[in-house]
Coordinates of C-alpha atoms in Angstrom, one line a residue:
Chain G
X811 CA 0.0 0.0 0.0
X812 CA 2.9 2.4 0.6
X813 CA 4.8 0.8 -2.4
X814 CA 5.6 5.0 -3.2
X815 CA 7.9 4.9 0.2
X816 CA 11.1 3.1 -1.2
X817 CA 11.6 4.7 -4.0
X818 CA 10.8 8.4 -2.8
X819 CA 13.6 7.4 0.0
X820 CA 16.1 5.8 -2.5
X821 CA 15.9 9.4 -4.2
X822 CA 16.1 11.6 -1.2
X823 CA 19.4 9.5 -0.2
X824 CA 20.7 10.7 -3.6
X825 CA 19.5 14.2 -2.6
X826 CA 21.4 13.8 1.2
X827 CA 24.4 12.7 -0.5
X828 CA 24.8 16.0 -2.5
X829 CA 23.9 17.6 0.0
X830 CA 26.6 16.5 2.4
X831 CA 29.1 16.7 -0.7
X832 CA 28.2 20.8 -0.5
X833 CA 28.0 21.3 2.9
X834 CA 31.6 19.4 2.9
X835 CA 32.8 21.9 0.2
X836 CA 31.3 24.3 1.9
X837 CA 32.9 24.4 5.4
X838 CA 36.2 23.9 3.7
X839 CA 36.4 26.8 1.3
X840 CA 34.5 28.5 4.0
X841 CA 37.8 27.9 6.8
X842 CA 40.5 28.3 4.3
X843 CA 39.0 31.6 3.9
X844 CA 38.3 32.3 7.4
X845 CA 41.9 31.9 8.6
X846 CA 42.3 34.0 6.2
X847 CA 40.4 37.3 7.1
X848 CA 41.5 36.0 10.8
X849 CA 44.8 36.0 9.7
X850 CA 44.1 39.8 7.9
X851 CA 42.7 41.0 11.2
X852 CA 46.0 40.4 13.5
X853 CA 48.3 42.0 10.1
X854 CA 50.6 45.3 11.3
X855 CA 49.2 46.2 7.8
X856 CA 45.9 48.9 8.2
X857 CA 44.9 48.6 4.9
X858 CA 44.8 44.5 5.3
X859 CA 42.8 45.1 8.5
X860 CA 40.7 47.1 7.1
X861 CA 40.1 44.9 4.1
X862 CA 39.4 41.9 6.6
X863 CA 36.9 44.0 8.6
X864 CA 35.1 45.4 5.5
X865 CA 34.7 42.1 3.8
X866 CA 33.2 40.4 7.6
X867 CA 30.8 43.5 7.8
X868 CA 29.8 43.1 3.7
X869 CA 29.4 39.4 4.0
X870 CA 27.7 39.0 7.3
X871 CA 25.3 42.0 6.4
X872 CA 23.6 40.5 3.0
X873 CA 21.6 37.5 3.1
X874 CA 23.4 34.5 2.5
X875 CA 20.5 33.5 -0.6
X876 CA 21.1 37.0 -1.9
X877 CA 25.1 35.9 -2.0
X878 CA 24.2 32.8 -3.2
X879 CA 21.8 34.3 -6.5
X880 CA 24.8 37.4 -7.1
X881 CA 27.6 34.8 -7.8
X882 CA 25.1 32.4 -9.4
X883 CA 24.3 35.2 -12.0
X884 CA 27.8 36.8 -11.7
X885 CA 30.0 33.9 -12.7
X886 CA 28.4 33.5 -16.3
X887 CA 28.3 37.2 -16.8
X888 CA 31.9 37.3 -16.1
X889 CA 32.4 34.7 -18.8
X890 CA 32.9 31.6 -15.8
X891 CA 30.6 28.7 -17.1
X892 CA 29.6 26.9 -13.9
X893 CA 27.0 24.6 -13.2
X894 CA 24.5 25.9 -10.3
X895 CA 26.2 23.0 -8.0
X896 CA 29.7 25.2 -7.7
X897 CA 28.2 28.6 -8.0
X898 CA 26.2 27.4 -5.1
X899 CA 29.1 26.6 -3.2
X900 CA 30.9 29.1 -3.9
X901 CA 28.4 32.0 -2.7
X902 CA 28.0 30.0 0.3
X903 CA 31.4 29.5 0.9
X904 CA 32.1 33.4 0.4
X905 CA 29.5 34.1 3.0
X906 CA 30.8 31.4 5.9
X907 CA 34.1 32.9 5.6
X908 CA 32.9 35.8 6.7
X909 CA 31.2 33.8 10.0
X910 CA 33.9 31.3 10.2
X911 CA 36.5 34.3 10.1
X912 CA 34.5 36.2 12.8
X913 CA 34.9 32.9 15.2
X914 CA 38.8 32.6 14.6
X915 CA 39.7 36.4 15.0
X916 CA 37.2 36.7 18.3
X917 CA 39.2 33.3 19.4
X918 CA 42.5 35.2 18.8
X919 CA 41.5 38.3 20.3
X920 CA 40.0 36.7 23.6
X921 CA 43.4 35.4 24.3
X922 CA 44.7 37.6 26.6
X923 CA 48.1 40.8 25.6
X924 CA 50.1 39.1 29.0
X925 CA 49.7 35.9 27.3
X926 CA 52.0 37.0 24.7
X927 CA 54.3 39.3 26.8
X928 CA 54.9 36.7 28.9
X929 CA 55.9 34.6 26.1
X930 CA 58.2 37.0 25.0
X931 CA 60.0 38.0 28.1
X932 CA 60.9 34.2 28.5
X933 CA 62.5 34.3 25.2
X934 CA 60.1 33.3 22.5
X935 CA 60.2 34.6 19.2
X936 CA 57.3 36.8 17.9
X937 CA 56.6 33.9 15.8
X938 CA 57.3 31.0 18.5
X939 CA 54.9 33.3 20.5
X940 CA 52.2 32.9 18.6
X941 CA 52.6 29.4 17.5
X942 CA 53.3 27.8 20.9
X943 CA 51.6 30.1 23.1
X944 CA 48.9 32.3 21.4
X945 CA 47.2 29.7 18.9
X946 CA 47.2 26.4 21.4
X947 CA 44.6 28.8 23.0
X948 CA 42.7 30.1 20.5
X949 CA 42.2 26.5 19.1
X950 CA 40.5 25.5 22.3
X951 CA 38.5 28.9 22.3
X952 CA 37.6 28.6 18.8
X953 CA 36.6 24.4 18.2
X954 CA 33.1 24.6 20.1
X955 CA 32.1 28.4 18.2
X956 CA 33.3 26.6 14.9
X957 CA 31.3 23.1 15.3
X958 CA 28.1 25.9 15.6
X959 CA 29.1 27.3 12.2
X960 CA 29.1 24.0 11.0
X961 CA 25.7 23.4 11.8
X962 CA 24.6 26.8 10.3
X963 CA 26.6 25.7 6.9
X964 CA 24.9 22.5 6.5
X965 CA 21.4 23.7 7.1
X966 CA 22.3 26.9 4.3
X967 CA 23.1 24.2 2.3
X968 CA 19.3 23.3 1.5
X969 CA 19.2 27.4 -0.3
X970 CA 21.1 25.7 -3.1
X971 CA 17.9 24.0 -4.2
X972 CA 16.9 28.2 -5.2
X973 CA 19.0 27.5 -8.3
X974 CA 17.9 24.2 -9.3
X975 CA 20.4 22.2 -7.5
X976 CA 19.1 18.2 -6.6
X977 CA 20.0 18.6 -2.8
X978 CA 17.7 16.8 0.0
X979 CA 15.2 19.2 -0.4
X980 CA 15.9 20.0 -3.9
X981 CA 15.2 16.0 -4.4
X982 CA 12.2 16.6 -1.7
X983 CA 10.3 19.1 -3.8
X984 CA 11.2 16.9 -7.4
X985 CA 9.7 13.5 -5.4
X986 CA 6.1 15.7 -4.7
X987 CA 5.8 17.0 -8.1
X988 CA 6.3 13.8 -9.6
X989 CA 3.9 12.0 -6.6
X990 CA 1.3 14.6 -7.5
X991 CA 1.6 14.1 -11.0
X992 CA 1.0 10.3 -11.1
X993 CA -1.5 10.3 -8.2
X994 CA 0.2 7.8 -5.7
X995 CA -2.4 9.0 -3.5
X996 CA -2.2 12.7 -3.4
X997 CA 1.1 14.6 -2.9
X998 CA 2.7 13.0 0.4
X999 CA 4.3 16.4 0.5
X1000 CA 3.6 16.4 4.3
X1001 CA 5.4 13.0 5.3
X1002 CA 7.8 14.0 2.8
X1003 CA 8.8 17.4 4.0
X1004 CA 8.9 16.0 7.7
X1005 CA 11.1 13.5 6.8
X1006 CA 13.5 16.1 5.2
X1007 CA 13.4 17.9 8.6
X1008 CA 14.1 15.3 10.4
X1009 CA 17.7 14.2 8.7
X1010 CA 18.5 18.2 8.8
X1011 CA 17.2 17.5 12.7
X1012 CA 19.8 14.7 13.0
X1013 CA 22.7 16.1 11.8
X1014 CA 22.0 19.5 13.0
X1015 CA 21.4 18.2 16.9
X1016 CA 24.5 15.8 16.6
X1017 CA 26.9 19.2 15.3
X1018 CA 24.9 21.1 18.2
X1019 CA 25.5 18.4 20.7
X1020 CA 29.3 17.9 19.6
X1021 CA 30.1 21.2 20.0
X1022 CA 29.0 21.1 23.8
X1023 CA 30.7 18.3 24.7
X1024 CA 34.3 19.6 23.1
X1025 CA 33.1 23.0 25.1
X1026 CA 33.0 21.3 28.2
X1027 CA 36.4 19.0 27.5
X1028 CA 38.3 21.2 26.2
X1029 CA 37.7 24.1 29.3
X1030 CA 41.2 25.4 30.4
Chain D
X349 CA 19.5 54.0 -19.4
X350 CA 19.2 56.8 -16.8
X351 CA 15.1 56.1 -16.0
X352 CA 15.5 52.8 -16.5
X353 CA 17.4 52.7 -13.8
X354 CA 15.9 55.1 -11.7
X355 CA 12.8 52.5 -12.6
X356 CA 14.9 49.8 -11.2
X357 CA 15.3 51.6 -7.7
X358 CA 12.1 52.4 -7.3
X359 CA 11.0 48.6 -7.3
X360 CA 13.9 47.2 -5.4
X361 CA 12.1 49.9 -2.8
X362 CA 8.8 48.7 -3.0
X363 CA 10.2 45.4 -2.4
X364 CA 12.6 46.4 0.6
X365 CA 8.9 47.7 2.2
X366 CA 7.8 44.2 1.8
X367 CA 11.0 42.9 3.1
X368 CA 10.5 45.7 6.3
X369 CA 6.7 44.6 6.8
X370 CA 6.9 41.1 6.9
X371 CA 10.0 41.3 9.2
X372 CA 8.3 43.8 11.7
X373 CA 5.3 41.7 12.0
X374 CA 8.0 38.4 12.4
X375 CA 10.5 40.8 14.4
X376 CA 7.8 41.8 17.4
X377 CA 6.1 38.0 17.4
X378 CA 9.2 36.2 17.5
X379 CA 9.9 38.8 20.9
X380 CA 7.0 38.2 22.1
X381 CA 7.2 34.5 22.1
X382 CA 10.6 35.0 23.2
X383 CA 9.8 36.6 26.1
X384 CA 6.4 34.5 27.0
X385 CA 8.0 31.2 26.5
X386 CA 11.5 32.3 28.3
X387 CA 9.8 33.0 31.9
X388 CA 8.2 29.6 31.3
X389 CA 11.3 28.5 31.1
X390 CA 13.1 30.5 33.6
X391 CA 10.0 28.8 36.1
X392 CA 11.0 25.7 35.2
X393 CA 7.0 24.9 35.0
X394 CA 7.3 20.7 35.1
X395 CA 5.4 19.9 31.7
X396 CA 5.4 23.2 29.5
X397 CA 9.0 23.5 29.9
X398 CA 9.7 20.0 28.2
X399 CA 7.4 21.3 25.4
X400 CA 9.1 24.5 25.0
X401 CA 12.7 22.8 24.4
X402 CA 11.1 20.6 22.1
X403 CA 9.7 23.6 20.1
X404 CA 12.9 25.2 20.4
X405 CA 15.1 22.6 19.3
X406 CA 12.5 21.3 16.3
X407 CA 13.1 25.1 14.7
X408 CA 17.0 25.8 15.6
X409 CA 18.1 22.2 14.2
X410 CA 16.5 22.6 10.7
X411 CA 16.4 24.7 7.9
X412 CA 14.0 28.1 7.8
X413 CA 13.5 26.8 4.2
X414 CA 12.7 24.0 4.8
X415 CA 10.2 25.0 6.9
X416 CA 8.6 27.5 5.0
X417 CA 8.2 24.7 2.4
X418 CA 6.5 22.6 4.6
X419 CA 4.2 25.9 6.0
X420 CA 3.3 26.4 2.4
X421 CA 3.2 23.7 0.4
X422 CA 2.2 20.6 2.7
X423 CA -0.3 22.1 5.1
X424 CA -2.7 22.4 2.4
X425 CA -3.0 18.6 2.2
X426 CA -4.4 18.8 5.7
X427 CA -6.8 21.5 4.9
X428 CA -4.9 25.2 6.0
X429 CA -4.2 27.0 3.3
X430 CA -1.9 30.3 4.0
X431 CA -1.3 33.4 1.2
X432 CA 2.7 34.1 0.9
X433 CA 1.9 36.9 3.0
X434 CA 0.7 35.1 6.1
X435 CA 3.6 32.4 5.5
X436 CA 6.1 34.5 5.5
X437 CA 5.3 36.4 8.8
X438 CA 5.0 33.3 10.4
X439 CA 7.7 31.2 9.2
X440 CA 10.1 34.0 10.7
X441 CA 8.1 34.7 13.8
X442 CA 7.7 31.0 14.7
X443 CA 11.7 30.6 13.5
X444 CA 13.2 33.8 15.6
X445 CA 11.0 33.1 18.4
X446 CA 12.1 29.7 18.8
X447 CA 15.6 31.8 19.0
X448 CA 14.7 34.7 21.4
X449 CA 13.3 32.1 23.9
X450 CA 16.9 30.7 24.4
X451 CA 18.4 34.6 24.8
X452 CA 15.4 35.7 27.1
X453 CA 15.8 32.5 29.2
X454 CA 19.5 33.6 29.3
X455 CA 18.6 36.9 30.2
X456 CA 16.5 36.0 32.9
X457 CA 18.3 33.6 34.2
X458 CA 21.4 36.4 34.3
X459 CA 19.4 38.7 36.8
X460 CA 21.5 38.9 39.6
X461 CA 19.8 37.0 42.4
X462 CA 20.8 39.5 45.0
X463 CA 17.9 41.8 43.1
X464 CA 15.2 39.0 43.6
X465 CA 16.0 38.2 47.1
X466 CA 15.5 41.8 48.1
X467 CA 12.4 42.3 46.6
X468 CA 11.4 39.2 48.4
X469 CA 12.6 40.5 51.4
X470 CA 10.7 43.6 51.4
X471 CA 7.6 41.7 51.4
X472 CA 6.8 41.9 47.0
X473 CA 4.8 38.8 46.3
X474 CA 6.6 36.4 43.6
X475 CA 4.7 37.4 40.9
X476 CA 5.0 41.4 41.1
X477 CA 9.0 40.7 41.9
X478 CA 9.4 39.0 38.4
X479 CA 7.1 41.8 36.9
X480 CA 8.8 45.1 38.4
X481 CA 12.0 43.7 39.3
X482 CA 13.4 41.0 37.1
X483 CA 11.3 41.8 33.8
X484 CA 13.2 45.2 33.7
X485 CA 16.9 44.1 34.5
X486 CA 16.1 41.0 32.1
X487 CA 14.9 42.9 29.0
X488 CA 18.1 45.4 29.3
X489 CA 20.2 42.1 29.2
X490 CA 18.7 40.4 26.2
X491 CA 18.9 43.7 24.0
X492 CA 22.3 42.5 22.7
X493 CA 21.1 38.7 22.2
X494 CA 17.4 39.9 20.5
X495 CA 19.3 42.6 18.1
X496 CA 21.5 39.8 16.7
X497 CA 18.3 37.9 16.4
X498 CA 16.2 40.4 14.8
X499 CA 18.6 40.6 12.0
X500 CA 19.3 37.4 11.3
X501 CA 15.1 37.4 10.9
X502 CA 15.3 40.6 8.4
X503 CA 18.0 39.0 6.7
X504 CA 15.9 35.5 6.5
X505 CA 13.0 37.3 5.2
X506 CA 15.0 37.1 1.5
X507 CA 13.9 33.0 1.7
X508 CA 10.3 33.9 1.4
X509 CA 11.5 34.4 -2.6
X510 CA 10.1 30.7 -2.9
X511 CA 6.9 31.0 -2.1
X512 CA 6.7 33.9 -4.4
X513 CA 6.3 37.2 -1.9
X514 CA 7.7 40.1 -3.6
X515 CA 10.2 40.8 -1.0
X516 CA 13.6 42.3 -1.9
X517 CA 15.7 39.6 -3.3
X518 CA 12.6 38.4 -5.5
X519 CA 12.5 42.1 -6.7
X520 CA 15.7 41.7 -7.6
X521 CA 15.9 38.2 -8.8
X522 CA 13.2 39.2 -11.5
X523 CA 15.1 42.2 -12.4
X524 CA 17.8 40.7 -13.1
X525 CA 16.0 37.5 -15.0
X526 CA 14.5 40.2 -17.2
X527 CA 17.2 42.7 -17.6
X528 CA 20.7 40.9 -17.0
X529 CA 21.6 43.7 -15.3
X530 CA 23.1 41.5 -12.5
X531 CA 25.6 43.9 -10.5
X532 CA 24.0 47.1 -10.4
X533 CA 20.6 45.1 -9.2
X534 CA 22.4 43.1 -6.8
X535 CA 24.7 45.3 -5.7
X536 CA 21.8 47.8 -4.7
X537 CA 19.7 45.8 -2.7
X538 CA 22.7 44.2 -1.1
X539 CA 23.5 47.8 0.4
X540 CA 19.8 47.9 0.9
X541 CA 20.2 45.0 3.0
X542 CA 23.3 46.5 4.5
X543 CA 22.1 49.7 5.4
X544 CA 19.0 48.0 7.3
X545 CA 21.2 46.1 9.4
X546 CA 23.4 48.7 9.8
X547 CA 20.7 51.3 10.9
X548 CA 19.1 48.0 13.2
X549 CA 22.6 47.6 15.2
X550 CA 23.0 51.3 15.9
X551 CA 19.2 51.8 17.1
X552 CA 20.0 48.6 19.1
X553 CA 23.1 50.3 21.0
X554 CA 21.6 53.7 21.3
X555 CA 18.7 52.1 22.7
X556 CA 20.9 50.5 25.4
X557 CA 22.6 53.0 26.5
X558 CA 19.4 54.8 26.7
X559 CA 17.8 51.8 29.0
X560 CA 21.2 52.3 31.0
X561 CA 20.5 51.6 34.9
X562 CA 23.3 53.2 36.4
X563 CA 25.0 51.5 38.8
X564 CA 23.6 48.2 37.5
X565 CA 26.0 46.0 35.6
X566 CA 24.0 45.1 32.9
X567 CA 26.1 47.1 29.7
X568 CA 29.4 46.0 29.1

């Protein structure tokens, strides 16, 4: 009688796999970038500060969808032929930098000026300093904030279906239309869309619950 | 070219005042369930509290989208049918407010005790202490928490582009589908979007230091 079930899950799988595949993509281009504009932030350079603090303030102050439809739009215009899968990624990415480089230079900053002084006065190099002394620290400060970000990456991931790509809810929305189209009984678009939450629900409380138990571990 | 896009700006407006209205009406629900559902929880009332972590952790673990799909396009299957309008004042009220309950129930539960216990003292029954004593110092506390909130919301409000209200980034997005125009359309209403937020933070701070108590720790 529910002979629809199997295959409607067979596709969402398909649909959970790309998903994971962006939101994997996602956090990566998304930390490279952040160590980066954490990086800009602690520069002697002005001009690189400023540059790091524009592009957080720019980034964190547009919706993430709106990022997501500019560089999807953008690329082709600028003569880059993507597919909406890496534009996708690619706006997202851009915009948790900006969050992901917010979490590293707060981390670096919360670590107390003595910490460093203190380093020095025993002998470190600026450079020893900071490896030894200053980012051991920050790490710890920084892992449960960044597990959050995580969370808040794979959930932005489902704004990729906008553009037509086959994520879970992408796949979700394709599996109703076709349901409703051949009658299986109406549009199932209720169990459907509740079952969609629920793997988002999974993944998200498991990031959410990870990132309490490093908090409380990894306490000083 | 110079009316045309004089044109432009003059709907990307229109649609920023539906981007405004539909995150007002979100903005003030999703603080007032914040605030209703937060002294539950600060109560710790046996059954409702359960409940209300269940409501809060069902919205922050999945995807906004996600939910607005299932608003809009399932619950007609059992029967409630809602315009774009009414969805998308909902979808954010119901999605901040799930937020705001976690920073009111923060806020409440970062009234210094020493405040409560003298009310008691003086003889205020429980009910007016939590209503003239730890209502006020709590509010001042979660200004901060409900700002960063609020914007997120405003920011969200760009999602309700798939169920066809003509906020901002749908504006936009048919602009841009129409004219390939793509960086002078986006690029305006992502300043659009920037200058809300910016003018949201500022009102947020003056309005602090406005609510000051002196001699109160309550502003950093």
């Amino acid at each position: 009688m529910n002979d629809w079930i199997w295959p409607v899950a067979a596709y969402l799988g398909q649909g959970l796999l790309v998903t994971l595949w962006i939101s994997l993509l996602t956090v990566l281009l998304a930390t490279v970038l952040g160590l980066l504009i954490a990086a800009l932030s602690r520069s002697t350079l002005s001009l690189a500060r400023l540059i790091g603090r524009l592009y957080v303030e720019v980034f964190r102050g547009v919706p993430s969808l709106m990022i997501l439809l500019f560089v999807f739009f953008a690329l082709p215009q600028i003569g880059l032929r993507t597919g909406p899968l890496t534009a996708a990624i690619i706006g997202l990415g851009l915009w948790g930098g900006a969050n992901i480089g917010e979490v590293f230079r707060g981390a670096l900053n919360s670590i107390p000026y003595r910490q460093e002084q203190g380093a020095r006065a025993l002998g470190l190099s600026a450079t020893e300093a900071l490896v030894f002394v200053i980012l051991p620290q920050a790490f710890r400060r920084a892992l449960p904030p960044y597990v959050g970000q995580l969370t808040v990456l794979v959930q932005a991931s489902a704004l990729t279906s906008v553009v037509g790509v086959s994520d879970l809810l992408g796949s979700a929305r394709q599996m109703i239309e076709r349901l409703a189209y051949v009658g299986a009984g109406g549009s199932h678009a209720i169990e459907i869309y509740l079952g969609v939450l629920s793997i988002f629900f999974v993944i998200s409380y498991s990031l959410t619950a990870l990132a309490s138990l490093i908090e409380r571990r990894l306490r000083v | 070219m110079q009316t045309d896009l004089m044109k432009e700006v003059t709907e990307l407006l229109s649609g920023l005042g539906n981007s405004l209205l539909i995150s007002a009406i979100g903005i003030l629900l999703g603080i007032g369930i914040g605030i209703v559902l937060g002294a539950i929880r600060h109560a710790r009332i046996p059954v409702a509290n359960i409940a209300i972590v269940g409501f809060v952790n069902a919205f922050r673990c999945t995807p906004l989208l996600v939910q607005i799909f299932l608003l809009f396009y399932a619950l007609p299957d059992i029967g409630i049918r809602l315009t774009p309008f009414e969805t998308s004042w909902l979808a954010l009220a119901l999605w901040g407010g799930a937020y705001q309950t976690e920073v009111f129930r923060a806020a409440f539960e970062a009234v210094p005790k020493g405040e409560v216990t003298a009310a008691r003292a003086l003889g205020l029954p429980a009910f007016q202490t939590f209503l003239d004593v730890t209502l006020p110092i709590a509010l001042r506390i979660a200004i901060t928490g409900a700002t960063t909130t609020a914007i997120t919301q405003f920011r969200s409000s760009s999602f309700m582009i798939v169920v066809g209200y003509q906020e901002l980034t749908y504006v936009a997005n048919r602009i841009v589908s129409d004219t390939f125009k793509v960086f002078e359309t986006f690029g305006i209403a992502c300043l659009m979007y920037l200058l809300i937020c910016s003018i949201l933070s500022a009102a947020s701070r003056a309005f602090e230091r406005r609510l000051l108590i002196p001699g109160l720790g309550v502003v950093k």
